[in-house]
């Protein structure tokens, strides 16, 4: 299993540009999440999904959009990039039930800089 | 509202000693899970330990244990016999099991420095 994969690893955007951060998991997990981590800070939840076709806002959803057409994929769309969106973006997935075996599995992150 | 608080931005510990990293939480959901993750300087997130709200005993995983005090809504991580490789950021996280829609939120983190 590859686990959670994210592409690209690094990206530089100009203000006003758009892009999609890709996230794929091969563990058949129901739940998927997008977080951003600003330098020296904790993770803030952007959006999450409890299954294909179902998404919901997290703590900091403004400026982002998501879709979940399949169990495996959960892309994050940035429209009209702003310098405030400079961050490291982590995708994660987990199974539904709360147990010691159902922790979140994280991707390696995408480092995004908006200039 | 769901909330996680880590009040220690940074902690120092001598190698081979034990250290406690604090975490308090707030939720109205009776079913929830608490997680601790380690993030070394390389950036990946490493799962350490989990505690369920209905678990009767404190969780342990090797040198990691979770001091779960439900009435006080605290879930402190205890690392015994610290090693130089334990130097990293540590995050506490909570997932609500029912009313919260299973979303998981994180605290601000504690940076641990292990001194030789």
mmCIF file of N, CA and C in Angstrom, chain B residues 14 28 55-56 66 74 87 93 95 109 114:
data_model
loop_
_atom_site.group_PDB
_atom_site.id
_atom_site.type_symbol
_atom_site.label_atom_id
_atom_site.label_comp_id
_atom_site.label_asym_id
_atom_site.label_seq_id
_atom_site.Cartn_x
_atom_site.Cartn_y
_atom_site.Cartn_z
ATOM 1 N N UNK B 14 15.959 16.623 30.133
ATOM 2 C CA UNK B 14 17.271 15.984 30.093
ATOM 3 C C UNK B 14 17.109 14.564 29.560
ATOM 4 N N UNK B 28 -18.777 18.472 23.912
ATOM 5 C CA UNK B 28 -20.035 18.063 24.523
ATOM 6 C C UNK B 28 -20.453 16.681 24.027
ATOM 7 N N UNK B 55 -12.685 4.391 27.256
ATOM 8 C CA UNK B 55 -11.649 3.478 27.756
ATOM 9 C C UNK B 55 -11.465 3.651 29.256
ATOM 10 N N UNK B 56 -11.434 2.542 29.958
ATOM 11 C CA UNK B 56 -11.325 2.604 31.409
ATOM 12 C C UNK B 56 -9.890 2.803 31.871
ATOM 13 N N UNK B 66 -0.531 7.841 28.176
ATOM 14 C CA UNK B 66 -1.460 8.971 28.149
ATOM 15 C C UNK B 66 -2.143 9.042 29.507
ATOM 16 N N UNK B 74 -8.523 16.404 30.484
ATOM 17 C CA UNK B 74 -7.116 16.507 30.117
ATOM 18 C C UNK B 74 -6.605 15.161 29.618
ATOM 19 N N UNK B 87 13.256 14.735 20.284
ATOM 20 C CA UNK B 87 13.157 16.166 20.006
ATOM 21 C C UNK B 87 12.305 16.367 18.756
ATOM 22 N N UNK B 93 -4.658 15.818 19.438
ATOM 23 C CA UNK B 93 -5.785 15.962 18.521
ATOM 24 C C UNK B 93 -7.008 15.263 19.104
ATOM 25 N N UNK B 95 -11.025 13.764 18.013
ATOM 26 C CA UNK B 95 -12.087 13.520 17.046
ATOM 27 C C UNK B 95 -13.360 13.194 17.809
ATOM 28 N N UNK B 109 0.349 22.614 19.451
ATOM 29 C CA UNK B 109 1.599 21.872 19.504
ATOM 30 C C UNK B 109 2.538 22.314 20.609
ATOM 31 N N UNK B 114 15.237 17.723 23.753
ATOM 32 C CA UNK B 114 15.891 16.774 24.653
ATOM 33 C C UNK B 114 17.378 17.105 24.697
#
